[in-house]
Coordinates of C-alpha atoms in Angstrom, one line a residue:
M16 CA 90.9 -0.1 47.0
N17 CA 90.6 3.3 45.0
L18 CA 92.4 6.2 45.8
V19 CA 89.0 8.0 46.4
T20 CA 88.5 5.1 49.3
K21 CA 92.1 5.2 51.2
F22 CA 93.1 9.1 51.1
W23 CA 88.5 10.1 51.7
P24 CA 87.2 8.3 55.0
Q25 CA 83.8 7.8 54.7
S26 CA 83.2 10.0 57.6
Y27 CA 84.8 12.9 55.4
R28 CA 82.8 11.9 52.1
L29 CA 79.8 14.0 51.0
D30 CA 76.4 13.0 51.7
P31 CA 74.0 13.7 49.0
S32 CA 71.2 12.9 51.3
G33 CA 72.3 14.4 54.5
L34 CA 73.4 17.4 52.4
L35 CA 69.3 17.5 51.7
R36 CA 68.6 17.2 54.8
R37 CA 70.4 20.1 55.7
A38 CA 69.0 22.5 52.8
A39 CA 65.1 21.5 53.7
A40 CA 65.8 22.4 57.6
V41 CA 67.8 26.1 56.2
I42 CA 65.0 26.8 53.6
G43 CA 62.4 25.7 56.0
A44 CA 63.6 27.7 58.6
V45 CA 64.0 30.6 56.7
L46 CA 60.3 30.3 55.4
L47 CA 58.5 30.3 58.6
G48 CA 60.9 33.5 60.3
L49 CA 59.4 35.2 57.1
V50 CA 55.7 33.9 57.7
A51 CA 56.2 34.4 61.2
I52 CA 57.1 38.3 60.6
A53 CA 53.8 38.6 58.5
F54 CA 51.5 37.2 60.8
A55 CA 52.9 39.2 63.8
K56 CA 52.4 42.4 61.5
S57 CA 49.1 41.1 60.0
G58 CA 47.9 40.6 63.9
E59 CA 48.6 44.0 64.9
A60 CA 47.0 45.4 62.1
A61 CA 43.9 43.0 62.8
Q62 CA 43.7 44.7 66.9
Q63 CA 44.4 47.7 65.7
I64 CA 41.1 48.2 62.8
F65 CA 39.4 46.6 65.6
D66 CA 40.8 49.7 68.8
R67 CA 39.8 52.1 66.1
A68 CA 36.6 50.3 65.6
F69 CA 36.0 50.2 69.2
A70 CA 36.7 53.7 70.1
A71 CA 34.6 55.2 67.8
A72 CA 31.6 53.2 68.7
P73 CA 32.1 51.1 71.7
W74 CA 28.4 49.5 71.5
L75 CA 28.5 48.8 67.6
A76 CA 31.8 47.0 67.4
A77 CA 31.2 45.1 70.8
S78 CA 27.7 43.9 69.5
G79 CA 29.5 42.3 66.4
T80 CA 31.8 40.1 68.3
P81 CA 29.5 37.3 68.7
F82 CA 29.2 36.9 64.9
V83 CA 32.6 36.5 63.9
F84 CA 33.1 33.9 67.2
V85 CA 30.1 31.6 65.2
A86 CA 31.1 32.4 61.7
V87 CA 34.2 31.7 62.6
V88 CA 33.9 28.6 64.9
G89 CA 31.7 27.6 62.7
L90 CA 33.7 27.5 59.1
T91 CA 36.5 26.4 61.2
R92 CA 34.5 23.1 62.0
R93 CA 32.7 22.1 59.1
F94 CA 36.0 22.8 56.8
F95 CA 39.5 23.2 58.6
P96 CA 38.6 20.7 61.8
E97 CA 42.5 20.6 63.3
A98 CA 42.7 24.5 62.7
R99 CA 40.2 25.0 65.9
G100 CA 42.1 26.2 69.1
S101 CA 45.9 27.1 69.8
G102 CA 48.1 25.0 67.1
I103 CA 50.7 23.5 69.9
P104 CA 48.0 19.9 70.4
Q105 CA 48.2 19.6 66.8
V106 CA 51.6 19.5 66.5
M107 CA 52.4 17.4 69.8
A108 CA 49.7 15.1 68.1
A109 CA 51.7 15.2 64.9
G110 CA 54.8 14.5 66.7
H111 CA 53.6 11.1 68.3
T112 CA 53.0 9.9 64.6
P113 CA 54.9 11.8 62.3
A114 CA 54.4 9.7 59.2
A115 CA 50.7 9.6 59.0
S116 CA 51.1 13.6 60.2
A117 CA 53.5 14.2 57.1
Q118 CA 50.1 13.1 54.8
G119 CA 47.7 14.1 57.0
P120 CA 45.6 17.8 58.3
L121 CA 46.7 18.7 61.1
I122 CA 49.7 19.8 60.0
S123 CA 49.2 20.8 57.0
L124 CA 49.2 23.6 54.5
R125 CA 45.4 24.1 54.1
T126 CA 45.4 23.6 57.8
A127 CA 48.3 26.6 58.3
A128 CA 46.9 29.1 56.5
A129 CA 43.2 28.4 58.0
K130 CA 44.9 28.8 61.2
F131 CA 46.5 32.1 59.6
I132 CA 43.3 33.9 58.2
G133 CA 41.5 32.4 61.5
T134 CA 43.8 33.9 64.1
L135 CA 43.5 37.5 61.8
A136 CA 39.8 37.3 61.9
M137 CA 39.3 36.6 65.6
L138 CA 40.9 39.2 66.1
L139 CA 39.5 41.5 63.7
G140 CA 36.4 40.8 65.8
G141 CA 37.4 41.3 69.1
G142 CA 38.9 37.8 70.2
A143 CA 41.1 37.6 73.2
V144 CA 44.1 35.5 71.0
G145 CA 47.8 35.1 70.6
R146 CA 49.2 34.4 67.7
E147 CA 52.5 32.5 69.4
G148 CA 50.7 28.9 69.7
P149 CA 49.2 29.0 66.0
T150 CA 52.9 30.3 64.7
V151 CA 53.8 26.8 66.1
Q152 CA 51.3 24.9 64.2
I153 CA 52.2 27.5 60.4
S154 CA 56.2 26.9 61.2
A155 CA 56.1 23.1 61.8
A156 CA 53.9 22.8 58.7
L157 CA 55.9 25.0 56.8
M158 CA 58.9 22.8 58.0
V159 CA 56.9 19.5 56.9
A160 CA 56.2 20.7 53.3
V161 CA 59.3 22.0 52.5
H162 CA 60.5 18.8 54.1
R163 CA 58.1 17.1 51.5
W164 CA 58.6 19.0 48.7
L165 CA 62.3 17.9 49.0
R166 CA 61.6 14.5 49.3
V167 CA 63.2 14.0 52.3
P168 CA 62.3 11.8 54.9
I169 CA 60.0 13.2 57.7
N170 CA 60.2 12.4 61.6
A171 CA 59.5 13.6 64.8
G172 CA 62.7 15.6 64.4
V173 CA 61.3 17.5 61.9
I174 CA 58.1 18.6 63.1
I175 CA 59.6 19.8 66.7
A176 CA 62.4 21.5 65.0
G177 CA 59.5 23.1 63.4
G178 CA 58.0 23.9 66.0
A179 CA 60.2 25.2 68.4
A180 CA 61.5 27.4 65.6
G181 CA 57.6 29.1 65.6
V182 CA 58.4 30.1 69.2
A183 CA 61.5 31.1 69.1
A184 CA 60.7 33.5 65.7
A185 CA 57.2 34.4 67.4
F186 CA 58.7 36.2 70.9
N187 CA 62.1 36.6 69.4
T188 CA 63.6 34.5 71.9
P189 CA 65.5 31.7 70.6
L190 CA 66.3 29.6 73.9
A191 CA 62.5 30.0 75.2
G192 CA 62.2 28.5 71.5
V193 CA 64.6 25.5 72.8
A194 CA 63.3 25.2 76.5
F195 CA 59.3 24.7 75.0
A196 CA 60.3 21.8 72.5
I197 CA 62.6 20.3 75.9
E198 CA 59.7 20.5 77.9
E199 CA 56.3 19.9 75.9
L200 CA 57.0 19.3 72.3
A201 CA 59.7 16.1 71.9
A202 CA 58.3 13.5 74.2
A203 CA 61.7 11.8 74.1
F204 CA 64.4 14.3 72.9
E205 CA 67.7 13.0 71.3
Q206 CA 70.4 14.2 70.5
K207 CA 69.7 14.7 66.6
V208 CA 66.3 16.5 67.1
A209 CA 68.4 19.1 69.8
V210 CA 70.8 19.9 66.9
L211 CA 68.0 20.1 64.7
V212 CA 65.9 22.0 66.9
M213 CA 69.0 24.6 67.5
A214 CA 69.6 24.6 64.3
A215 CA 66.1 25.7 63.2
V216 CA 65.8 28.2 65.6
M217 CA 68.9 29.9 64.9
I218 CA 68.0 30.7 61.4
S219 CA 64.3 31.6 62.2
G220 CA 65.9 34.3 64.7
L221 CA 68.5 35.5 61.9
V222 CA 65.7 36.1 59.4
S223 CA 63.4 37.9 61.9
L224 CA 66.5 39.6 63.7
G225 CA 67.5 40.8 60.1
I226 CA 64.0 42.1 58.9
A227 CA 62.7 43.1 62.6
G228 CA 65.7 44.0 64.3
D229 CA 67.6 43.5 67.8
Y230 CA 63.8 44.4 69.7
V231 CA 63.2 42.6 73.2
Y232 CA 59.5 41.5 72.8
F233 CA 58.3 43.7 76.0
G234 CA 61.1 46.1 76.1
V235 CA 63.9 46.4 78.6
V236 CA 62.7 46.0 82.1
T237 CA 65.3 45.9 85.0
R238 CA 63.4 45.3 88.6
H239 CA 64.8 44.0 91.8
L240 CA 63.4 42.6 95.3
A241 CA 65.2 42.7 98.2
L242 CA 66.0 38.9 99.6
Q243 CA 63.4 39.0 102.4
D244 CA 60.9 40.3 99.8
V245 CA 61.9 37.2 97.7
L246 CA 61.0 34.9 99.9
V247 CA 57.5 36.1 100.8
L248 CA 56.4 37.5 97.9
A249 CA 57.6 35.4 95.0
P250 CA 56.3 32.0 97.0
V251 CA 52.8 34.3 97.6
I252 CA 52.6 34.9 93.6
G253 CA 53.4 31.4 92.6
V254 CA 50.5 29.6 94.7
L255 CA 48.4 32.8 93.0
G256 CA 49.2 32.0 89.6
G257 CA 49.6 28.5 90.0
L258 CA 45.3 28.4 91.5
V259 CA 44.5 31.1 89.2
G260 CA 46.4 29.4 86.1
G261 CA 45.7 25.4 87.4
T262 CA 41.8 26.7 87.0
F263 CA 41.6 28.3 83.5
A264 CA 43.5 24.9 82.4
R265 CA 41.6 22.6 84.3
V266 CA 37.8 24.5 82.5
L267 CA 39.5 23.7 79.1
V268 CA 40.5 20.3 79.4
A269 CA 37.5 19.3 81.1
S270 CA 35.7 21.3 78.1
A271 CA 37.3 19.0 75.8
T272 CA 37.3 15.6 77.5
S273 CA 35.0 15.9 80.6
T274 CA 32.1 13.2 79.8
R275 CA 29.0 14.8 82.4
R276 CA 26.0 16.7 80.7
P277 CA 27.0 20.5 80.4
F278 CA 30.7 19.8 78.8
A279 CA 29.3 16.8 76.0
F280 CA 25.9 19.3 75.3
A281 CA 28.3 22.6 74.8
R282 CA 30.5 20.3 72.7
S283 CA 27.7 19.1 70.8
H284 CA 26.3 22.7 69.6
P285 CA 29.5 24.6 68.6
L286 CA 27.8 27.3 67.1
P287 CA 25.7 28.4 70.0
L288 CA 28.3 27.8 72.6
A289 CA 30.7 30.2 69.9
F290 CA 27.5 32.9 70.0
A291 CA 27.1 32.6 73.8
C292 CA 31.3 32.7 74.2
G293 CA 31.3 35.8 71.8
I294 CA 28.6 37.6 74.4
I295 CA 31.3 36.8 77.4
V296 CA 34.2 38.5 75.8
A297 CA 31.9 41.5 74.5
A298 CA 30.5 42.1 78.0
A299 CA 34.0 42.0 79.3
G300 CA 35.2 44.4 76.3
L301 CA 32.1 46.9 77.9
A302 CA 33.2 46.4 81.2
S303 CA 36.6 47.4 81.1
G304 CA 36.3 49.6 79.4
G305 CA 38.3 47.7 76.0
A306 CA 41.5 46.3 78.1
S307 CA 40.7 42.6 77.4
W308 CA 40.4 43.2 74.0
G309 CA 42.7 41.5 71.7
T310 CA 46.5 40.2 73.0
G311 CA 47.0 42.5 75.4
Y312 CA 50.2 43.6 74.7
D313 CA 50.3 47.5 75.3
T314 CA 49.3 46.9 78.4
T315 CA 51.5 44.2 79.8
R316 CA 53.8 46.6 78.6
Q317 CA 52.7 49.1 80.4
L318 CA 52.4 47.3 83.5
L319 CA 56.1 46.2 83.0
S320 CA 57.1 49.3 83.2
G321 CA 56.3 50.0 86.6
Q322 CA 52.7 52.3 85.0
N323 CA 49.5 52.0 86.7
A324 CA 46.2 50.3 84.4
S325 CA 42.9 49.1 85.4
L326 CA 42.7 46.9 88.0
A327 CA 40.0 44.7 85.8
F328 CA 42.6 44.6 83.1
G329 CA 43.6 40.9 84.8
P330 CA 40.1 39.9 85.5
A331 CA 38.7 41.1 82.2
K332 CA 41.3 39.2 80.6
F333 CA 41.0 36.0 82.4
I334 CA 37.2 36.0 81.8
A335 CA 37.6 37.5 78.2
S336 CA 40.6 34.3 77.2
L337 CA 38.8 31.7 79.2
A338 CA 35.6 32.3 76.6
T339 CA 37.8 32.5 73.9
A340 CA 39.4 29.0 74.0
L341 CA 36.2 27.9 75.3
S342 CA 34.4 28.8 71.9
G343 CA 37.4 26.7 70.0
A344 CA 37.9 29.1 67.5
P345 CA 41.6 29.2 65.9
G346 CA 43.9 31.3 67.9
G347 CA 46.1 31.1 70.5
I348 CA 46.6 31.0 75.0
F349 CA 50.4 31.9 74.9
A350 CA 50.0 36.0 74.8
P351 CA 46.4 36.3 76.8
S352 CA 48.3 34.2 79.4
L353 CA 51.0 36.4 79.6
S354 CA 48.3 38.9 80.1
V355 CA 46.4 37.7 82.6
G356 CA 49.3 36.9 84.8
A357 CA 50.5 40.5 84.6
G358 CA 47.1 42.1 85.9
L359 CA 47.4 39.3 88.6
G360 CA 50.6 40.6 89.5
Q361 CA 49.7 44.3 89.5
I362 CA 46.7 43.3 92.3
V363 CA 49.1 42.1 94.4
A364 CA 51.4 45.1 93.5
Y365 CA 47.9 47.2 94.8
F366 CA 47.7 45.8 98.1
V367 CA 52.1 45.1 98.7
K368 CA 52.8 49.0 99.0
G369 CA 56.5 50.1 98.9
E370 CA 57.3 47.0 96.4
P371 CA 58.3 47.6 92.7
S372 CA 55.6 46.9 90.9
G373 CA 56.9 45.8 88.1
A374 CA 58.9 43.5 89.4
L375 CA 55.7 42.1 91.2
V376 CA 53.9 42.0 87.3
L377 CA 57.1 40.1 86.0
L378 CA 56.0 37.5 88.7
G379 CA 52.8 37.5 88.0
V380 CA 53.2 36.7 84.5
A381 CA 55.7 33.8 85.1
A382 CA 53.4 32.2 88.0
Y383 CA 49.7 32.4 85.3
F384 CA 51.9 31.2 82.6
T385 CA 53.7 28.1 84.5
G386 CA 49.8 27.3 86.0
V387 CA 48.1 27.3 82.9
V388 CA 51.0 25.4 80.6
R389 CA 53.2 23.7 83.0
A390 CA 56.2 24.4 81.6
P391 CA 58.3 26.7 84.3
L392 CA 61.3 26.3 83.1
T393 CA 60.2 27.8 79.3
A394 CA 58.1 30.1 81.3
V395 CA 61.0 31.8 82.8
I396 CA 63.2 31.7 80.1
I397 CA 60.5 33.6 77.9
V398 CA 59.9 36.0 80.9
M399 CA 64.0 36.5 81.0
E400 CA 64.5 37.0 77.1
M401 CA 61.3 39.1 76.8
T402 CA 62.7 41.7 79.0
A403 CA 66.0 41.4 78.8
D404 CA 65.9 41.1 82.5
R405 CA 68.5 38.4 84.2
S406 CA 68.9 40.4 87.8
M407 CA 65.2 38.2 88.5
I408 CA 65.8 34.6 87.6
I409 CA 66.2 33.2 90.9
P410 CA 62.6 35.0 92.0
L411 CA 60.8 33.7 88.6
F412 CA 62.1 30.3 89.2
I413 CA 60.5 30.5 92.5
A414 CA 57.3 31.4 91.8
A415 CA 57.5 29.3 88.9
L416 CA 57.9 26.0 90.5
I417 CA 55.8 26.9 93.0
A418 CA 53.2 27.8 90.5
D419 CA 53.5 24.5 88.8
W420 CA 53.3 22.4 91.7
V421 CA 49.7 24.2 92.3
S422 CA 48.6 23.7 89.3
S423 CA 49.3 20.1 89.1
K424 CA 47.6 19.9 92.5
I425 CA 44.6 21.4 90.8
C426 CA 44.6 19.9 86.8
H427 CA 46.3 16.5 87.2
A428 CA 46.4 16.3 83.1
K429 CA 49.2 19.0 81.7
L430 CA 47.1 21.3 79.3
Y431 CA 48.6 21.0 75.6
H432 CA 49.2 17.3 76.7
A433 CA 45.6 16.7 77.3
L434 CA 44.2 18.4 74.5
S435 CA 46.3 16.7 71.7
Q436 CA 45.4 13.8 73.1
G437 CA 41.8 13.7 70.2
F438 CA 43.9 15.1 67.8
Q439 CA 46.1 12.3 68.4
S440 CA 43.4 9.6 68.4
A441 CA 41.6 11.0 65.6
L442 CA 44.4 10.6 63.5
L443 CA 45.1 7.4 64.3
E444 CA 41.7 6.0 63.4
T445 CA 41.9 8.0 60.2
H446 CA 45.3 6.1 59.3
R447 CA 44.1 3.3 60.5
S448 CA 40.8 3.1 58.0
R449 CA 42.8 4.1 54.9

């Protein structure tokens, strides 16, 4: 026994492989934080360009939307099929088979670049897409790439950590990133994975904080409801959010998995489907005076602060976001779902006079988002962090839990889990054929 062995126990010795794993996690988190900020700024610029074009020539701008849909969907399906849709189902599928996914296209840098560009192109064309789901896939791809470059083994925890950090960086909501990893991304959440997730979320959050500042996503919102109103309005909005959100999820799941003739026909003709969806999005944009284009951030922020918007905002946003998602183009549903929920809360506030509209809008955001993705804990935390409001936590939980139950009766399968099955099956089939 030498002196090192005697006086320096094994648990205290330097482990080069462990240091390399930590270095990979830190470098990956920093990189994805930087890319998430660049993606956010680029997305805002793309939407502003379209908004200015629509303000200058509404019919001309709207007439280009169907052609943008066809071009983006055609290129995506031809060259980057794994970049279509939200991006979260791809990360979930990759987490089930990390060894195969590390070498495959689901979370490759090539797919991540296509997702980045495709989402921006959809915003330039007026598509009702968000950048949060795409950020999850891009972040997971970056985390995996860094681990590959440093020759560090890739497991499910690496993929989950990258995706969770993407949620945190996209919304500036670190707690929501961890909650989303627990509820959605991780099939089996172990302690080692939890530590890696929290470390990645913390580092990407620090990068965002250092560059973008300590901002609150939708601004500081402080609203209150009396107890008797909580006991009535929170359940009502929860039921409505579950009904509408569950319908949205059921249509998307059916479009991807149903063997019924209309859905099968649509899947076999992706370009005509994209064109038809583009026409619907353009019509919704014209009918709503431009309220349904893009992410809906500004109108949602306006409604949360107690201001008014057109009552057509919620229905038009629902139609536009559903049509955009059905087209199969790259782009997320997080931000559009928050916007539809805000519109739903506004409609309830219109019929319930004397109540603070901002509080009902807040409940609508949580209820509809939960109805779509069936992740109530993430919904409540993400709404709290995006508004810096802790006073509404009990009403938010009531609305979210009821929405989750109602949505489960309409769409039995959870949206992201159902959509991930197709990617997972294709990945396994490709891996077996090698």
